[in-house]
Structures are given as structure tokens and as C-alpha cells.
mmCIF file of C-alpha atoms in Angstrom:
data_model
loop_
_atom_site.group_PDB
_atom_site.id
_atom_site.type_symbol
_atom_site.label_atom_id
_atom_site.label_comp_id
_atom_site.label_asym_id
_atom_site.label_seq_id
_atom_site.Cartn_x
_atom_site.Cartn_y
_atom_site.Cartn_z
ATOM 1 C CA MET A 1 8.054 -110.555 -6.369
ATOM 2 C CA SER A 2 6.984 -108.130 -3.792
ATOM 3 C CA LEU A 3 4.803 -105.140 -4.404
ATOM 4 C CA SER A 4 7.629 -102.731 -3.671
ATOM 5 C CA VAL A 5 9.792 -104.317 -6.330
ATOM 6 C CA LEU A 6 6.984 -104.133 -8.901
ATOM 7 C CA LEU A 7 6.404 -100.493 -8.145
ATOM 8 C CA ALA A 8 10.104 -99.736 -8.406
ATOM 9 C CA ALA A 9 10.365 -101.548 -11.749
ATOM 10 C CA ALA A 10 7.334 -99.706 -13.257
ATOM 11 C CA PRO A 11 8.234 -96.668 -15.380
ATOM 12 C CA SER A 12 7.605 -93.296 -13.631
ATOM 13 C CA PRO A 13 5.041 -91.023 -15.293
ATOM 14 C CA GLU A 14 6.442 -88.163 -17.420
ATOM 15 C CA PRO A 15 5.853 -84.629 -16.112
ATOM 16 C CA GLY A 16 4.419 -83.752 -19.455
ATOM 17 C CA GLY A 17 1.207 -82.346 -18.044
ATOM 18 C CA SER A 18 2.894 -79.633 -15.928
ATOM 19 C CA LEU A 19 5.431 -78.781 -18.586
ATOM 20 C CA GLY A 20 2.764 -78.514 -21.207
ATOM 21 C CA GLU A 21 0.714 -76.196 -19.067
ATOM 22 C CA ALA A 22 3.725 -74.003 -18.386
ATOM 23 C CA ALA A 23 4.582 -73.907 -22.056
ATOM 24 C CA GLU A 24 1.012 -73.023 -22.909
ATOM 25 C CA GLN A 25 0.961 -70.220 -20.334
ATOM 26 C CA ALA A 26 4.280 -68.890 -21.580
ATOM 27 C CA GLY A 27 2.989 -68.948 -25.109
ATOM 28 C CA ASN A 28 -0.156 -67.117 -24.124
ATOM 29 C CA ALA A 29 1.866 -64.496 -22.227
ATOM 30 C CA ALA A 30 4.227 -64.076 -25.156
ATOM 31 C CA GLY A 31 1.298 -63.725 -27.501
ATOM 32 C CA TRP A 32 -0.385 -61.181 -25.181
ATOM 33 C CA VAL A 33 2.833 -59.206 -24.923
ATOM 34 C CA GLU A 34 3.290 -59.415 -28.682
ATOM 35 C CA GLU A 35 -0.230 -58.164 -29.211
ATOM 36 C CA ASN A 36 0.013 -55.260 -26.713
ATOM 37 C CA TRP A 37 3.637 -54.176 -26.838
ATOM 38 C CA SER A 38 2.905 -51.667 -29.561
ATOM 39 C CA THR A 39 0.109 -50.176 -27.438
ATOM 40 C CA TRP A 40 2.380 -49.972 -24.410
ATOM 41 C CA LEU A 41 5.141 -48.432 -26.435
ATOM 42 C CA SER A 42 2.858 -45.845 -27.982
ATOM 43 C CA THR A 43 1.323 -45.038 -24.582
ATOM 44 C CA GLY A 44 4.726 -44.704 -22.933
ATOM 45 C CA LEU A 45 6.038 -42.532 -25.744
ATOM 46 C CA ARG A 46 2.899 -40.412 -25.562
ATOM 47 C CA ILE A 47 3.263 -39.913 -21.796
ATOM 48 C CA LEU A 48 6.958 -39.149 -22.181
ATOM 49 C CA LEU A 49 6.193 -36.650 -24.936
ATOM 50 C CA ILE A 50 3.470 -34.983 -22.829
ATOM 51 C CA VAL A 51 5.769 -34.657 -19.821
ATOM 52 C CA ALA A 52 8.670 -33.388 -21.933
ATOM 53 C CA VAL A 53 6.527 -30.792 -23.710
ATOM 54 C CA ALA A 54 4.940 -29.651 -20.424
ATOM 55 C CA VAL A 55 8.285 -29.283 -18.636
ATOM 56 C CA THR A 56 9.864 -27.498 -21.606
ATOM 57 C CA LEU A 57 6.903 -25.163 -22.069
ATOM 58 C CA ARG A 58 6.808 -24.372 -18.354
ATOM 59 C CA TYR A 59 10.529 -23.598 -18.316
ATOM 60 C CA LEU A 60 10.312 -21.367 -21.393
ATOM 61 C CA ILE A 61 7.314 -19.412 -20.112
ATOM 62 C CA ARG A 62 8.776 -18.910 -16.636
ATOM 63 C CA ARG A 63 12.084 -17.875 -18.177
ATOM 64 C CA ALA A 64 10.369 -15.380 -20.451
ATOM 65 C CA LEU A 65 8.426 -13.905 -17.541
ATOM 66 C CA THR A 66 11.590 -13.642 -15.439
ATOM 67 C CA ASN A 67 13.445 -11.856 -18.264
ATOM 68 C CA LEU A 68 10.514 -9.495 -18.716
ATOM 69 C CA ILE A 69 10.474 -8.605 -15.003
ATOM 70 C CA GLU A 70 14.237 -8.064 -14.964
ATOM 71 C CA ARG A 71 13.999 -5.815 -18.028
ATOM 72 C CA MET A 72 11.281 -3.763 -16.341
ATOM 73 C CA ASN A 73 13.442 -3.350 -13.235
ATOM 74 C CA ARG A 74 16.479 -2.332 -15.305
ATOM 75 C CA SER A 75 14.464 0.278 -17.178
ATOM 76 C CA ALA A 76 13.142 1.645 -13.880
ATOM 77 C CA GLN A 77 16.660 1.917 -12.466
ATOM 78 C CA ALA A 78 17.866 3.646 -15.634
ATOM 79 C CA VAL A 79 15.126 6.263 -15.481
ATOM 80 C CA GLU A 80 15.738 6.778 -11.783
ATOM 81 C CA GLY A 81 19.211 8.120 -12.508
ATOM 82 C CA THR A 82 17.875 10.965 -14.659
ATOM 83 C CA ALA A 83 16.754 14.394 -13.519
ATOM 84 C CA LEU A 84 13.068 13.480 -13.457
ATOM 85 C CA GLY A 85 13.597 9.974 -12.162
ATOM 86 C CA GLY A 86 12.634 10.847 -8.612
ATOM 87 C CA LEU A 87 9.399 12.414 -9.806
ATOM 88 C CA LEU A 88 8.262 9.733 -12.222
ATOM 89 C CA VAL A 89 9.576 6.426 -10.927
ATOM 90 C CA ASN A 90 9.964 4.774 -7.576
ATOM 91 C CA ALA A 91 12.414 1.910 -8.110
ATOM 92 C CA GLU A 92 11.365 -0.025 -5.008
ATOM 93 C CA ARG A 93 7.709 0.372 -5.903
ATOM 94 C CA ARG A 94 8.291 -0.797 -9.460
ATOM 95 C CA ARG A 95 10.410 -3.703 -8.248
ATOM 96 C CA GLN A 96 7.854 -5.013 -5.758
ATOM 97 C CA ARG A 97 4.976 -4.519 -8.183
ATOM 98 C CA SER A 98 6.787 -6.296 -11.027
ATOM 99 C CA GLU A 99 7.893 -9.152 -8.770
ATOM 100 C CA ALA A 100 4.364 -9.631 -7.451
ATOM 101 C CA ILE A 101 2.906 -9.667 -10.962
ATOM 102 C CA GLY A 102 5.656 -12.012 -12.148
ATOM 103 C CA SER A 103 5.047 -14.383 -9.238
ATOM 104 C CA VAL A 104 1.330 -14.516 -10.003
ATOM 105 C CA LEU A 105 1.895 -15.085 -13.714
ATOM 106 C CA ARG A 106 4.491 -17.798 -13.109
ATOM 107 C CA SER A 107 2.233 -19.599 -10.648
ATOM 108 C CA VAL A 108 -0.745 -19.412 -12.996
ATOM 109 C CA ALA A 109 1.341 -20.638 -15.939
ATOM 110 C CA SER A 110 2.760 -23.558 -13.932
ATOM 111 C CA PHE A 111 -0.674 -24.532 -12.630
ATOM 112 C CA VAL A 112 -2.305 -24.456 -16.070
ATOM 113 C CA ILE A 113 0.504 -26.287 -17.875
ATOM 114 C CA MET A 114 1.153 -29.002 -15.297
ATOM 115 C CA GLY A 115 -2.545 -29.495 -14.584
ATOM 116 C CA THR A 116 -3.296 -29.946 -18.281
ATOM 117 C CA ALA A 117 -0.363 -32.349 -18.615
ATOM 118 C CA ALA A 118 -1.596 -34.409 -15.645
ATOM 119 C CA LEU A 119 -5.056 -34.723 -17.157
ATOM 120 C CA MET A 120 -3.575 -35.769 -20.498
ATOM 121 C CA VAL A 121 -1.431 -38.425 -18.802
ATOM 122 C CA LEU A 122 -4.473 -39.818 -17.005
ATOM 123 C CA GLY A 123 -6.348 -39.846 -20.282
ATOM 124 C CA ALA A 124 -3.530 -41.812 -21.894
ATOM 125 C CA PHE A 125 -4.083 -44.540 -19.293
ATOM 126 C CA LYS A 126 -7.753 -44.758 -20.351
ATOM 127 C CA ILE A 127 -8.905 -43.416 -16.976
ATOM 128 C CA ASN A 128 -12.380 -41.912 -16.862
ATOM 129 C CA LEU A 129 -11.821 -38.306 -15.831
ATOM 130 C CA ALA A 130 -15.463 -37.378 -15.298
ATOM 131 C CA PRO A 131 -15.697 -38.552 -11.642
ATOM 132 C CA LEU A 132 -12.291 -37.038 -10.887
ATOM 133 C CA LEU A 133 -13.253 -33.654 -12.330
ATOM 134 C CA ALA A 134 -16.584 -33.747 -10.501
ATOM 135 C CA SER A 135 -14.844 -34.509 -7.196
ATOM 136 C CA ALA A 136 -12.313 -31.759 -7.832
ATOM 137 C CA GLY A 137 -15.140 -29.333 -8.533
ATOM 138 C CA VAL A 138 -16.916 -30.183 -5.299
ATOM 139 C CA ALA A 139 -13.668 -29.911 -3.345
ATOM 140 C CA GLY A 140 -12.940 -26.562 -4.969
ATOM 141 C CA VAL A 141 -16.362 -25.210 -4.039
ATOM 142 C CA ALA A 142 -15.951 -26.413 -0.439
ATOM 143 C CA LEU A 143 -12.487 -24.899 -0.233
ATOM 144 C CA GLY A 144 -13.766 -21.658 -1.689
ATOM 145 C CA PHE A 145 -16.496 -21.379 0.949
ATOM 146 C CA GLY A 146 -14.133 -22.304 3.754
ATOM 147 C CA ALA A 147 -11.335 -19.936 2.708
ATOM 148 C CA ARG A 148 -13.410 -17.177 1.153
ATOM 149 C CA ASN A 149 -11.614 -14.473 3.150
ATOM 150 C CA LEU A 150 -8.251 -15.694 1.904
ATOM 151 C CA VAL A 151 -9.522 -15.857 -1.672
ATOM 152 C CA THR A 152 -10.993 -12.360 -1.342
ATOM 153 C CA ASP A 153 -7.705 -10.967 -0.016
ATOM 154 C CA PHE A 154 -5.743 -12.651 -2.793
ATOM 155 C CA LEU A 155 -8.015 -11.471 -5.615
ATOM 156 C CA SER A 156 -8.148 -7.947 -4.200
ATOM 157 C CA GLY A 157 -4.351 -7.887 -4.022
ATOM 158 C CA VAL A 158 -4.018 -9.087 -7.617
ATOM 159 C CA PHE A 159 -6.357 -6.413 -8.981
ATOM 160 C CA MET A 160 -4.772 -3.753 -6.766
ATOM 161 C CA ILE A 161 -1.328 -4.543 -8.170
ATOM 162 C CA LEU A 162 -2.521 -4.802 -11.769
ATOM 163 C CA GLU A 163 -4.348 -1.472 -11.546
ATOM 164 C CA ASP A 164 -1.439 0.167 -9.681
ATOM 165 C CA GLN A 165 -3.729 1.707 -7.073
ATOM 166 C CA TYR A 166 -0.785 2.381 -4.744
ATOM 167 C CA GLY A 167 2.794 1.266 -4.233
ATOM 168 C CA VAL A 168 5.793 1.490 -1.934
ATOM 169 C CA GLY A 169 6.404 5.044 -0.775
ATOM 170 C CA ASP A 170 2.838 6.269 -1.312
ATOM 171 C CA SER A 171 0.897 7.967 1.470
ATOM 172 C CA ILE A 172 -2.579 6.455 1.479
ATOM 173 C CA ASP A 173 -5.770 6.452 3.522
ATOM 174 C CA ALA A 174 -7.182 2.914 3.480
ATOM 175 C CA GLY A 175 -10.112 3.631 5.778
ATOM 176 C CA VAL A 176 -9.079 1.144 8.457
ATOM 177 C CA ALA A 177 -5.577 2.666 8.636
ATOM 178 C CA SER A 178 -3.522 5.392 7.015
ATOM 179 C CA GLY A 179 0.185 5.997 6.541
ATOM 180 C CA GLU A 180 3.090 5.353 4.189
ATOM 181 C CA VAL A 181 3.164 2.096 2.242
ATOM 182 C CA ILE A 182 6.318 0.138 3.054
ATOM 183 C CA GLU A 183 5.399 -3.247 1.554
ATOM 184 C CA VAL A 184 2.756 -4.488 -0.878
ATOM 185 C CA GLY A 185 1.708 -8.142 -0.904
ATOM 186 C CA LEU A 186 -0.982 -10.207 -2.544
ATOM 187 C CA ARG A 187 -2.765 -10.740 0.773
ATOM 188 C CA VAL A 188 -1.563 -8.000 3.146
ATOM 189 C CA THR A 189 -0.426 -4.395 2.709
ATOM 190 C CA LYS A 190 1.985 -3.020 5.301
ATOM 191 C CA LEU A 191 1.651 0.646 6.334
ATOM 192 C CA ARG A 192 3.686 2.824 8.695
ATOM 193 C CA GLY A 193 1.500 5.256 10.608
ATOM 194 C CA GLU A 194 2.298 8.782 11.734
ATOM 195 C CA ASN A 195 3.410 7.618 15.188
ATOM 196 C CA GLY A 196 5.680 4.925 13.718
ATOM 197 C CA ALA A 197 3.283 2.015 14.201
ATOM 198 C CA ILE A 198 3.212 -0.615 11.444
ATOM 199 C CA TRP A 199 -0.281 -1.573 10.278
ATOM 200 C CA TYR A 200 -1.000 -4.867 8.510
ATOM 201 C CA VAL A 201 -4.089 -4.306 6.380
ATOM 202 C CA ARG A 202 -5.772 -7.216 4.602
ATOM 203 C CA ASN A 203 -6.452 -6.327 0.992
ATOM 204 C CA GLY A 204 -9.954 -7.777 1.171
ATOM 205 C CA GLU A 205 -10.916 -5.359 3.974
ATOM 206 C CA VAL A 206 -10.027 -2.238 2.005
ATOM 207 C CA LYS A 207 -13.216 -0.695 0.625
ATOM 208 C CA ARG A 208 -11.715 2.592 -0.524
ATOM 209 C CA ILE A 209 -8.253 3.997 -1.129
ATOM 210 C CA GLY A 210 -7.219 7.632 -0.906
ATOM 211 C CA ASN A 211 -3.779 8.020 -2.499
ATOM 212 C CA LEU A 212 -2.046 11.247 -1.553
ATOM 213 C CA SER A 213 1.027 10.557 -3.705
ATOM 214 C CA GLN A 214 -0.436 10.308 -7.193
ATOM 215 C CA GLY A 215 -0.822 13.212 -9.593
ATOM 216 C CA TRP A 216 -0.212 16.378 -7.592
ATOM 217 C CA SER A 217 -0.946 17.795 -4.153
ATOM 218 C CA THR A 218 -2.255 21.149 -2.966
ATOM 219 C CA ALA A 219 -0.593 23.243 -0.288
ATOM 220 C CA GLY A 220 -2.976 25.678 1.377
ATOM 221 C CA ILE A 221 -2.471 28.088 4.248
ATOM 222 C CA ASP A 222 -4.597 30.806 5.866
ATOM 223 C CA VAL A 223 -3.088 34.234 6.619
ATOM 224 C CA THR A 224 -5.063 36.092 9.308
ATOM 225 C CA VAL A 225 -4.420 39.824 9.731
ATOM 226 C CA ARG A 226 -6.187 42.757 11.353
ATOM 227 C CA PRO A 227 -9.133 44.226 9.443
ATOM 228 C CA THR A 228 -7.458 47.632 9.354
ATOM 229 C CA GLU A 229 -4.560 46.420 7.198
ATOM 230 C CA ASN A 230 -4.284 47.406 3.547
ATOM 231 C CA LEU A 231 -5.152 44.363 1.428
ATOM 232 C CA GLU A 232 -2.920 45.444 -1.444
ATOM 233 C CA HIS A 233 0.086 45.697 0.876
ATOM 234 C CA VAL A 234 -0.687 42.259 2.281
ATOM 235 C CA ARG A 235 -0.964 40.812 -1.230
ATOM 236 C CA GLU A 236 2.343 42.387 -2.282
ATOM 237 C CA ALA A 237 4.139 41.000 0.783
ATOM 238 C CA ILE A 238 2.808 37.505 0.147
ATOM 239 C CA ALA A 239 3.696 37.708 -3.566
ATOM 240 C CA THR A 240 7.249 38.817 -2.734
ATOM 241 C CA ALA A 241 7.770 35.916 -0.339
ATOM 242 C CA ALA A 242 6.333 33.451 -2.860
ATOM 243 C CA ALA A 243 8.467 34.768 -5.729
ATOM 244 C CA THR A 244 11.624 34.385 -3.644
ATOM 245 C CA MET A 245 10.658 30.861 -2.638
ATOM 246 C CA THR A 246 9.964 29.681 -6.199
ATOM 247 C CA LYS A 247 13.492 30.640 -7.289
ATOM 248 C CA GLU A 248 15.326 28.695 -4.584
ATOM 249 C CA GLU A 249 16.141 24.992 -4.365
ATOM 250 C CA PRO A 250 14.550 22.583 -3.606
ATOM 251 C CA TRP A 251 11.296 24.531 -3.616
ATOM 252 C CA SER A 252 11.535 25.303 -7.326
ATOM 253 C CA GLU A 253 11.159 21.571 -8.049
ATOM 254 C CA ARG A 254 8.515 20.891 -5.408
ATOM 255 C CA LEU A 255 6.300 23.739 -6.554
ATOM 256 C CA TRP A 256 4.440 22.713 -9.721
ATOM 257 C CA GLY A 257 2.578 25.980 -10.093
ATOM 258 C CA PRO A 258 2.563 29.589 -8.934
ATOM 259 C CA VAL A 259 1.601 30.558 -5.417
ATOM 260 C CA GLU A 260 -1.836 32.146 -5.666
ATOM 261 C CA VAL A 261 -3.708 34.417 -3.269
ATOM 262 C CA LEU A 262 -7.305 33.331 -3.776
ATOM 263 C CA GLY A 263 -8.711 36.275 -1.855
ATOM 264 C CA LEU A 264 -10.550 36.854 1.392
ATOM 265 C CA ASP A 265 -11.790 33.627 2.909
ATOM 266 C CA GLU A 266 -13.340 35.197 6.020
ATOM 267 C CA VAL A 267 -13.998 38.725 7.289
ATOM 268 C CA LEU A 268 -14.818 39.343 10.977
ATOM 269 C CA LEU A 269 -14.933 42.369 13.260
ATOM 270 C CA ASP A 270 -11.450 41.747 14.644
ATOM 271 C CA SER A 271 -9.731 39.834 11.795
ATOM 272 C CA MET A 272 -9.749 38.919 8.143
ATOM 273 C CA THR A 273 -8.345 35.718 6.579
ATOM 274 C CA LEU A 274 -6.668 35.380 3.192
ATOM 275 C CA ARG A 275 -6.381 31.983 1.495
ATOM 276 C CA VAL A 276 -3.060 31.105 -0.193
ATOM 277 C CA THR A 277 -2.637 27.911 -2.266
ATOM 278 C CA ALA A 278 -0.030 26.294 -4.510
ATOM 279 C CA LYS A 279 0.173 23.086 -6.555
ATOM 280 C CA THR A 280 3.051 20.893 -5.375
ATOM 281 C CA MET A 281 4.794 17.613 -6.050
ATOM 282 C CA PRO A 282 2.894 14.575 -4.710
ATOM 283 C CA GLY A 283 3.512 14.041 -1.010
ATOM 284 C CA LYS A 284 5.374 17.381 -0.567
ATOM 285 C CA ALA A 285 2.459 19.628 0.352
ATOM 286 C CA LEU A 286 3.150 19.626 4.095
ATOM 287 C CA GLY A 287 6.765 20.737 3.727
ATOM 288 C CA VAL A 288 5.792 23.451 1.240
ATOM 289 C CA GLU A 289 3.108 24.738 3.620
ATOM 290 C CA ARG A 290 5.564 25.040 6.489
ATOM 291 C CA GLU A 291 8.185 26.862 4.416
ATOM 292 C CA LEU A 292 5.620 29.147 2.813
ATOM 293 C CA ARG A 293 4.097 30.000 6.183
ATOM 294 C CA TRP A 294 7.598 30.825 7.522
ATOM 295 C CA ARG A 295 8.433 33.146 4.616
ATOM 296 C CA ILE A 296 5.058 34.909 4.651
ATOM 297 C CA LYS A 297 5.412 35.630 8.362
ATOM 298 C CA GLN A 298 8.857 37.152 7.799
ATOM 299 C CA ALA A 299 7.587 39.217 4.858
ATOM 300 C CA LEU A 300 4.651 40.573 6.870
ATOM 301 C CA ASP A 301 6.926 41.506 9.758
ATOM 302 C CA GLU A 302 9.283 43.362 7.411
ATOM 303 C CA ALA A 303 6.337 45.222 5.869
ATOM 304 C CA GLY A 304 5.022 46.227 9.301
ATOM 305 C CA ILE A 305 1.814 44.277 8.898
ATOM 306 C CA ARG A 306 0.548 42.936 12.195
ATOM 307 C CA MET A 307 -1.157 39.577 12.297
ATOM 308 C CA VAL A 308 -3.995 38.763 14.643
ATOM 309 C CA GLY A 309 -2.769 37.674 18.050
ATOM 310 C CA THR A 310 0.421 39.778 18.101
ATOM 311 C CA MET A 311 1.044 42.475 20.711
ATOM 312 C CA PRO A 312 0.709 46.100 19.524
ATOM 313 C CA LEU A 313 3.959 47.924 18.905
ATOM 314 C CA GLN A 314 5.014 50.470 21.606
ATOM 315 C CA THR A 315 6.742 53.756 20.765
ATOM 316 C CA ASP A 316 9.599 55.254 22.738
ATOM 317 C CA SER A 317 7.461 58.199 23.950
ATOM 318 C CA GLU A 318 5.081 55.918 25.755
ATOM 319 C CA GLY A 319 6.104 55.252 29.347
ATOM 320 C CA PRO A 320 5.059 52.455 31.612
ATOM 321 C CA ASP A 321 1.455 52.378 32.719
ATOM 322 C CA PRO A 322 1.289 54.084 36.192
ATOM 323 C CA THR A 323 -1.666 51.951 37.231
ATOM 324 C CA ALA A 324 0.083 48.680 36.400
ATOM 325 C CA GLY A 325 1.431 48.279 39.965
ATOM 326 C CA MET A 326 -1.726 49.437 41.768
ATOM 327 C CA ALA A 327 -3.922 46.902 43.493
ATOM 328 C CA ALA A 328 -7.641 46.768 42.941
ATOM 329 C CA PRO A 329 -9.723 48.780 45.461
ATOM 330 C CA SER A 330 -10.890 46.755 48.426
ATOM 331 C CA ALA A 331 -14.438 46.735 49.756
ATOM 332 C CA TYR A 332 -13.040 46.833 53.298
ATOM 333 C CA ALA A 333 -11.475 50.292 52.761
ATOM 334 C CA SER A 334 -14.777 51.968 53.670
ATOM 335 C CA ALA A 335 -15.922 51.577 57.272
ATOM 336 C CA VAL A 336 -19.587 51.849 56.315
ATOM 337 C CA SER A 337 -19.499 49.260 53.530
ATOM 338 C CA PRO A 338 -21.601 46.111 54.106
ATOM 339 C CA GLN A 339 -18.459 43.994 54.039
ATOM 340 C CA SER A 340 -16.831 46.088 56.805
ATOM 341 C CA LEU A 341 -19.988 46.105 58.911
ATOM 342 C CA ALA A 342 -20.306 42.340 58.574
ATOM 343 C CA ALA A 343 -16.696 41.857 59.641
ATOM 344 C CA THR A 344 -17.057 44.170 62.728
ATOM 345 C CA PRO A 345 -17.145 42.083 65.948
ATOM 346 C CA ILE A 346 -20.368 42.155 67.934
ATOM 347 C CA PRO A 347 -19.881 44.000 71.282
ATOM 348 C CA PRO A 348 -20.564 41.950 74.420
ATOM 349 C CA ALA A 349 -23.873 42.447 76.246
ATOM 350 C CA ASN A 350 -23.959 44.658 79.383
ATOM 351 C CA LEU A 351 -24.586 42.321 82.311
ATOM 352 C CA ASN A 352 -24.799 45.092 84.983
ATOM 353 C CA LYS A 353 -28.213 46.175 83.855
#
């Protein structure tokens, strides 16, 4: 028999070794899964619970903040419709301030909730958070140094809004610029100047704020008359004009106190100045000053009181000045004056001699 026939007739070896190894590996895997499935299940349920609680809590807090902001805006609009609404509430100012505060609170709430949830999820995976927190701290410090101006502007804007230092519609002096506030942001405040220019002022650059629209304003004018006028007559004329003004609209609402004559502010040889002041609604002092100055001038004219700078009154008996059309005397009118002698031509020399 040949070798090929013997090899063909010999029984082939069973693949028991490979099958046994596969079965052993499968058994080990099944045992490992059986030992750890409870841990996986508990970890997965824990992560799912953390995510669900974080998302639900974030939604509820943001919803509550949104409802609170909307309620504040509705109350502001309701008060605005009353008689004192224009004096006490600026709806646009309240709206922008409430929206800015709500945006900050919602962002802070989302950052805290989702950040805490992320750390808890990483902890559920048995990840060591110490190196991660250390790296985040170093990155935060580097970012803070690199963007310190932005952080300063943002923090200044947050405190400015929380303290209600100024708002839309206020006339302020921010040092670097002054004008009417038309928009308030967390980083930049937008002002409209007197000439119509719009100024963008970074909140971090503002070192002082002068708000001309909070509390009350003071309208003050100076009345300058001749020193020969009777002070009591001047006071009576000013008081009459002020009493008439306080009874008329809209000045009765803009004036928050009586018009007072404080007395003589300056006495000179050719004039004397009286100081007149009044407490007004915020931001309305300039208009009150103009109207009060107009009425005082009319009252003084009716009382015959002349102010400094006016021409003296002429009576009918006085005629025109006869010397008004005469020219000034000339130095050349006299033939012996030095000017005439200097202008006389020199006679020619006698050549016959």
C-alpha cells in the first residue's frame, strides 16, 4: 500500500482543541458578564438618573426665572398706564434690566447644574477627577489673565444692573462720555450724545457715574437787573410769573416744589443778580429753566423793570440827537495844525539866485 493510501485511511484528528478553547472563552465571557452585569446596570441607571434630574432641574429653574421676568415686565406695564407711571417706571428700562438679570441667572443656573451633572457622570465611571479639576483650574487662571478686560467688563455690567445704577432713558455722565442711555448690556453701555453721536462705553472703563435722572433735579436761573431797581418789585414780578406757571400744564407736574427767590447772588456797580431755583422732575430741569426764564422776562417787561443790557426807554418829548449826523472834527481843518503843515507841499528852490 502506498503512503498516500495509508494517510487517507487514517482517521482525521478531531477539532476538539479549538472547540474546547472557544467554549472555555465563551464560558469565561459569560461568567464575566454575569458577574458585572449588575454593576453595569446600576452604573447606567445612575448615569441616566443623573442626566434626567439635571435636565429636569435645569428646565424647571429656567422656566421659573422666565416666568418671574415676565411677571416683572407685566407689573411694570400695568403701573405705566397709571397717572404716576411715567414718573416712577420706565417700561423699556425695566424690561432690559430684567432680561439682562434673567439671562445672567439662567446662564449661571445652567452652568452650575450641567457642570455638576458632568462631574457626577465622570465619577460614576470611576474616573479620577483630581487631574481634570487641576487642569481646569490652570486653564481658568490662564483664561482669566488673558481675558481680564472682558471679565472686568462683564462683572462691572452685572453689578451695575443689579444695583440699578442707571437704565434706558437716563441722562448720565460716565466720565469718558455723557448722554442719554439707549441700551444697557453686560459688557457695553450705549449712549447718545448731545450732537446725536452714539457712544459705546465699556462697563469696565467706567470709574464714576453721574445720573441726572434719579431722584429730582434743580432748575436755576440768574435774573440780572439794574442796581436802581426796587428789589421788592422785582421779587413780586418773579413770584407772579412763577405762580402762574405752577398752575398750568405740564409745568404743574414737572415742578416738584415752589419757585424760590434765594436772594441777591451778586451786586456790582452797574448790575445786581438774583438767584431763582426750583425742584423739578428728573431730567426736566432744562425745559423748566427755559420756560421760567421766558415768563420772568415777560413779567419784568410788564412791570417796567429794565434788565441789564436793554436800551433805555425814550419819551415822546425827546427829539433826535442833533449831533448824531455830525462828523468828528478833523485835524486838517486848521491851517496851522501840525498835520496841515506836514501835508503842505514844499515850495521849489529858487534857481535864479
